[in-house]
CSV table of C-alpha atoms and ligand atoms in Angstrom, one decimal:
chain,number,residue,atom,x,y,z
A,58,MET,CA,10.8,-15.6,9.0
A,59,LYS,CA,12.2,-15.4,12.8
A,60,HIS,CA,12.1,-18.6,13.8
A,61,TYR,CA,11.2,-18.3,17.4
A,62,LEU,CA,8.4,-17.3,16.7
A,63,PHE,CA,6.6,-19.9,14.8
A,64,ILE,CA,8.5,-22.3,18.0
A,65,LEU,CA,6.4,-20.2,20.6
A,66,PHE,CA,3.6,-20.7,19.3
A,67,TYR,CA,4.2,-24.3,18.7
A,68,LEU,CA,4.7,-24.9,22.5
A,69,PHE,CA,1.5,-22.0,23.4
A,70,TRP,CA,-0.7,-24.2,21.1
A,71,ASN,CA,0.4,-27.7,22.5
A,72,VAL,CA,0.1,-26.4,26.3
A,73,PHE,CA,-3.1,-25.1,25.3
A,74,ILE,CA,-4.2,-28.4,24.3
A,75,TYR,CA,-2.8,-30.1,26.6
A,76,VAL,CA,-4.4,-27.6,29.1
A,77,PHE,CA,-7.9,-28.3,27.4
A,78,ASN,CA,-8.0,-31.5,26.7
A,79,GLY,CA,-7.2,-31.5,22.9
A,80,SER,CA,-10.3,-29.5,22.4
A,81,VAL,CA,-11.8,-28.7,18.9
A,82,TRP,CA,-12.7,-25.3,19.4
A,83,MET,CA,-9.1,-24.5,21.5
A,84,TYR,CA,-7.6,-26.1,17.5
A,85,ILE,CA,-9.3,-23.0,16.2
A,86,PHE,CA,-8.8,-20.1,18.7
A,87,CYS,CA,-4.4,-20.7,18.2
A,88,PHE,CA,-5.1,-21.0,14.9
A,89,ILE,CA,-6.9,-18.1,14.2
A,90,LEU,CA,-4.4,-16.1,16.7
A,91,PHE,CA,-1.8,-17.6,14.7
A,92,SER,CA,-3.1,-16.5,11.2
A,93,VAL,CA,-3.7,-12.7,12.3
A,94,THR,CA,-0.6,-12.6,13.8
A,95,VAL,CA,1.0,-13.3,10.6
A,96,VAL,CA,-1.1,-11.7,8.1
A,97,TRP,CA,-0.7,-8.7,10.6
A,98,GLY,CA,3.3,-9.3,10.8
A,99,SER,CA,3.0,-9.6,6.3
A,100,PHE,CA,1.4,-5.4,6.4
A,101,ASP,CA,2.8,-3.7,9.3
A,102,ILE,CA,6.9,-3.1,8.4
A,103,GLN,CA,7.3,-1.7,12.2
A,104,LEU,CA,7.2,-5.3,13.6
A,105,LYS,CA,9.5,-6.6,11.2
A,106,TYR,CA,8.3,-9.6,11.2
A,107,PHE,CA,9.6,-11.7,8.6
A,108,ILE,CA,12.4,-9.2,7.4
A,109,ASP,CA,14.2,-6.4,9.3
A,110,SER,CA,13.3,-3.3,7.9
A,111,THR,CA,14.7,-0.2,9.0
A,112,THR,CA,12.2,2.6,10.3
A,113,GLN,CA,13.7,5.3,12.4
A,114,LYS,CA,17.4,6.5,13.2
A,115,ARG,CA,18.8,6.1,16.3
A,116,THR,CA,19.0,9.7,17.3
A,117,LYS,CA,19.4,12.6,19.9
A,118,ILE,CA,19.2,15.3,17.1
A,119,LYS,CA,16.5,17.0,15.6
A,120,GLU,CA,16.7,15.1,12.6
A,121,VAL,CA,14.2,13.2,10.3
A,122,ALA,CA,14.7,11.7,6.9
A,123,LEU,CA,11.8,12.7,3.8
A,124,THR,CA,10.3,10.1,1.8
A,125,PHE,CA,9.0,10.1,-1.6
A,126,ASP,CA,7.5,6.7,-3.2
A,127,ASP,CA,6.1,6.0,-6.7
A,128,GLY,CA,7.7,7.8,-8.4
A,129,PRO,CA,8.6,9.5,-10.6
A,130,THR,CA,5.8,11.6,-11.9
A,131,GLU,CA,4.8,14.9,-13.4
A,132,PHE,CA,4.5,16.7,-9.9
A,133,THR,CA,8.5,15.6,-8.7
A,134,PRO,CA,9.5,18.2,-10.6
A,135,LYS,CA,7.6,20.8,-8.2
A,136,PHE,CA,8.9,18.9,-5.7
A,137,LEU,CA,12.5,18.6,-6.2
A,138,ASP,CA,11.5,22.5,-6.9
A,139,LEU,CA,10.8,23.2,-2.9
A,140,LEU,CA,13.5,21.1,-1.9
A,141,LYS,CA,15.9,22.6,-3.6
A,142,GLU,CA,14.4,25.8,-2.6
A,143,LYS,CA,14.9,24.8,0.8
A,144,ASN,CA,18.2,22.8,0.3
A,145,ILE,CA,16.7,19.7,1.8
A,146,LYS,CA,18.2,16.1,0.5
A,147,ALA,CA,15.3,13.5,1.1
A,148,THR,CA,15.2,9.9,-0.9
A,149,PHE,CA,12.7,9.0,-3.5
A,150,PHE,CA,12.0,4.6,-4.2
A,151,CYS,CA,11.6,5.1,-7.7
A,152,ILE,CA,9.6,2.4,-9.5
A,153,GLY,CA,11.1,1.3,-12.9
A,154,LYS,CA,8.4,1.8,-14.9
A,155,GLN,CA,8.0,5.3,-13.6
A,156,ILE,CA,11.5,5.7,-14.5
A,157,GLU,CA,11.4,5.0,-17.7
A,158,LYS,CA,7.6,7.7,-17.9
A,159,TYR,CA,9.7,10.1,-16.7
A,160,PRO,CA,13.5,10.2,-17.5
A,161,GLU,CA,14.5,13.5,-17.2
A,162,ALA,CA,12.5,13.7,-13.8
A,163,PHE,CA,14.4,10.5,-12.5
A,164,GLN,CA,18.0,12.3,-13.8
A,165,ARG,CA,17.1,15.6,-11.4
A,166,ILE,CA,16.2,14.0,-8.7
A,167,ILE,CA,20.4,12.4,-8.6
A,168,ALA,CA,21.5,15.2,-10.3
A,169,GLU,CA,20.7,17.8,-7.3
A,170,GLY,CA,21.8,15.4,-4.9
A,171,HIS,CA,18.8,12.9,-3.9
A,172,THR,CA,19.2,9.6,-2.9
A,173,ILE,CA,18.0,6.6,-4.5
A,174,GLY,CA,15.8,3.6,-4.1
A,175,ASN,CA,14.4,1.0,-5.2
A,176,HIS,CA,10.8,0.3,-5.4
A,177,THR,CA,10.0,-2.2,-7.8
A,178,TYR,CA,10.0,-2.2,-10.9
A,179,SER,CA,6.1,-2.7,-11.5
A,180,HIS,CA,4.5,-1.9,-8.1
A,181,SER,CA,2.3,-4.9,-8.8
A,182,LYS,CA,-1.1,-4.9,-6.9
A,183,ASN,CA,-0.1,-8.2,-5.9
A,184,THR,CA,3.3,-7.9,-4.7
A,185,GLY,CA,2.1,-9.8,-1.2
A,186,PHE,CA,1.2,-13.5,-3.5
A,187,LEU,CA,4.3,-13.2,-6.0
A,188,SER,CA,6.5,-16.0,-5.8
A,189,SER,CA,10.1,-15.4,-4.9
A,190,SER,CA,11.7,-15.5,-8.4
A,191,LYS,CA,9.5,-13.4,-9.3
A,192,MET,CA,9.9,-10.4,-6.8
A,193,ILE,CA,13.9,-11.2,-7.4
A,194,GLU,CA,12.7,-10.2,-11.1
A,195,GLU,CA,11.3,-7.4,-9.8
A,196,ILE,CA,14.0,-5.6,-7.9
A,197,LYS,CA,17.1,-6.5,-10.5
A,198,LYS,CA,15.0,-4.8,-13.2
A,199,CYS,CA,14.2,-2.0,-11.3
A,200,ASP,CA,17.9,-1.9,-10.6
A,201,GLU,CA,18.9,-1.9,-14.2
A,202,VAL,CA,16.3,0.9,-15.0
A,203,ILE,CA,18.2,2.8,-12.2
A,204,SER,CA,21.3,2.2,-14.1
A,205,LYS,CA,21.0,2.1,-17.5
A,206,ILE,CA,18.7,5.9,-17.5
A,207,GLY,CA,20.6,7.0,-14.1
A,208,ASN,CA,24.1,5.8,-14.1
A,209,ILE,CA,23.9,4.5,-9.7
A,210,LYS,CA,23.6,0.9,-8.6
A,211,THR,CA,21.4,1.5,-4.7
A,212,ASP,CA,21.6,-1.1,-1.7
A,213,LEU,CA,17.9,0.3,-1.1
A,214,TYR,CA,14.9,-1.0,-1.4
A,215,ARG,CA,11.6,-0.6,-0.4
A,216,PRO,CA,8.8,-2.9,0.3
A,217,PRO,CA,5.6,-1.9,-1.7
A,218,PHE,CA,2.5,-1.2,-0.3
A,219,GLY,CA,5.1,-1.9,3.1
A,220,VAL,CA,4.0,-5.6,2.8
A,221,THR,CA,6.9,-8.4,3.2
A,222,ASN,CA,6.7,-12.2,3.8
A,223,PRO,CA,8.5,-14.7,3.6
A,224,ASN,CA,8.7,-14.8,-0.5
A,225,ILE,CA,10.3,-11.1,-0.6
A,226,ALA,CA,12.7,-11.7,2.2
A,227,LYS,CA,14.0,-14.4,0.5
A,228,ALA,CA,14.3,-11.8,-2.5
A,229,ILE,CA,15.8,-8.5,-1.0
A,230,LYS,CA,18.2,-11.3,1.3
A,231,LYS,CA,19.1,-12.8,-2.8
A,232,THR,CA,19.7,-8.9,-4.2
A,233,ARG,CA,21.7,-7.9,-0.9
A,234,LYS,CA,19.3,-5.0,-0.3
A,235,LYS,CA,18.4,-3.2,2.6
A,236,SER,CA,15.1,-2.5,3.2
A,237,ILE,CA,13.5,0.2,4.2
A,238,GLY,CA,10.5,1.1,6.6
A,239,TRP,CA,8.9,4.3,8.0
A,240,ASN,CA,7.3,5.3,11.0
A,241,VAL,CA,5.7,8.6,10.2
A,242,ARG,CA,3.1,7.2,7.3
A,243,SER,CA,1.4,9.8,5.9
A,244,LEU,CA,-1.5,8.5,4.4
A,245,ASP,CA,-1.6,11.2,2.2
A,246,THR,CA,-2.4,9.1,-1.0
A,247,VAL,CA,-5.6,7.7,1.2
A,248,ILE,CA,-6.4,11.2,3.3
A,249,GLU,CA,-7.9,14.0,0.7
A,250,ASN,CA,-7.9,17.0,3.7
A,251,GLU,CA,-4.2,18.7,3.2
A,252,LYS,CA,-4.4,19.8,7.1
A,253,LYS,CA,-5.0,16.4,8.2
A,254,ILE,CA,-2.2,15.1,6.0
A,255,TYR,CA,0.5,17.7,7.7
A,256,ASN,CA,-1.7,17.5,11.0
A,257,ARG,CA,-1.3,13.6,11.3
A,258,ILE,CA,2.8,14.0,10.4
A,259,THR,CA,3.8,16.6,12.8
A,260,LYS,CA,2.2,15.0,15.8
A,261,ASN,CA,4.0,12.1,14.5
A,262,LEU,CA,6.9,13.4,14.1
A,263,LYS,CA,10.0,13.0,17.0
A,264,PRO,CA,13.9,12.9,16.4
A,265,GLY,CA,15.6,10.2,13.5
A,266,SER,CA,12.1,9.4,12.0
A,267,ILE,CA,11.6,8.3,8.2
A,268,VAL,CA,8.5,10.6,7.3
A,269,LEU,CA,6.8,8.7,4.3
A,270,LEU,CA,5.0,10.5,1.7
A,271,HIS,CA,4.2,10.0,-2.2
A,272,ASP,CA,5.0,12.9,-5.2
A,273,THR,CA,2.2,11.5,-7.5
A,274,SER,CA,-0.1,14.3,-6.2
A,275,GLU,CA,-0.4,18.3,-6.4
A,276,LYS,CA,-2.0,17.8,-2.1
A,277,THR,CA,1.2,16.1,-1.1
A,278,CYS,CA,3.3,18.7,-2.6
A,279,ASN,CA,1.0,21.4,-1.3
A,280,VAL,CA,1.4,19.0,2.5
A,281,LEU,CA,5.3,19.5,1.5
A,282,VAL,CA,4.9,23.4,1.2
A,283,ASP,CA,3.6,23.2,5.0
A,284,LEU,CA,6.1,20.4,6.0
A,285,LEU,CA,9.0,22.3,5.2
A,286,LEU,CA,8.1,25.1,6.7
A,287,PHE,CA,7.2,23.2,10.5
A,288,LEU,CA,10.5,22.1,9.6
A,289,GLU,CA,12.3,25.3,9.7
A,290,ARG,CA,10.6,26.0,12.7
A,291,GLU,CA,10.7,24.0,14.2
A,292,LYS,CA,14.9,23.6,13.6
A,293,TYR,CA,14.5,19.8,12.3
A,294,SER,CA,17.5,18.9,9.9
A,295,THR,CA,16.8,15.8,7.4
A,296,PHE,CA,18.9,13.1,6.7
A,297,THR,CA,19.4,10.7,4.0
A,298,MET,CA,18.8,6.8,3.6
A,299,ASP,CA,22.0,6.4,2.2
A,300,SER,CA,23.1,7.7,4.8
A,301,ILE,CA,22.2,5.9,7.8
A,302,ILE,CA,22.8,2.2,6.1
A,303,ASN,CA,26.0,1.3,7.1
A,304,SER,CA,26.1,2.7,10.0
A,305,THR,CA,25.8,0.0,13.2
A,306,ASN,CA,24.1,2.8,15.2
A,307,ASN,CA,20.7,2.3,13.5
A,308,ASP,CA,17.3,0.9,14.9
B,131,LIG,ZN1,4.4,2.4,-3.2
């Protein structure tokens, strides 16, 4: 938690209360304003409100990162085929439970030179409400599966649903992970129309972009076909997330 924001709000609140001579409505107004900021801060990873997530690479070169969340799934091999064909390396933020379900796909991701990140063991819908010890358990359990089935370790962590709060921030710190966000959200799990997803990505793409995708559907696979052609046409190269976390040159 960025404490100066608390202090700032506290001062702001008190000045208002002073000016408006202790009006109850001013209290309520400030309280709502404060609450909205906190809730917004926990859902928008780009604000870096609770934890400093890497959401882009600072670069002048035309390069972007493709990241795939929530796998491995039955669709993952298709994604790997496409990436292999274009010789492109991506970053996969895998769920522990899914790795146990699709161990071969997971091993293939590693064997083909892609980067792996931790995306918790169970990707609980209650992620935002878990205690910090429960969150630590979620991250550690995923690490164990990654190490058991893939025989690798990862420093990378992506918060499920992009949600961060003080408990999650504490868990990330305790497990010594680097939180990785994005600055291009494809909304590929929400939007049905493939063309719309493709347009959303390509319209927002710029040097250093980190694109959030999911290797969980045929739909995203089809979008990837066009996206890879776009990258080729526009002469974009790609980078993986492990390549920038140790550099101070990232944002
Ligand atoms: Zn996810």
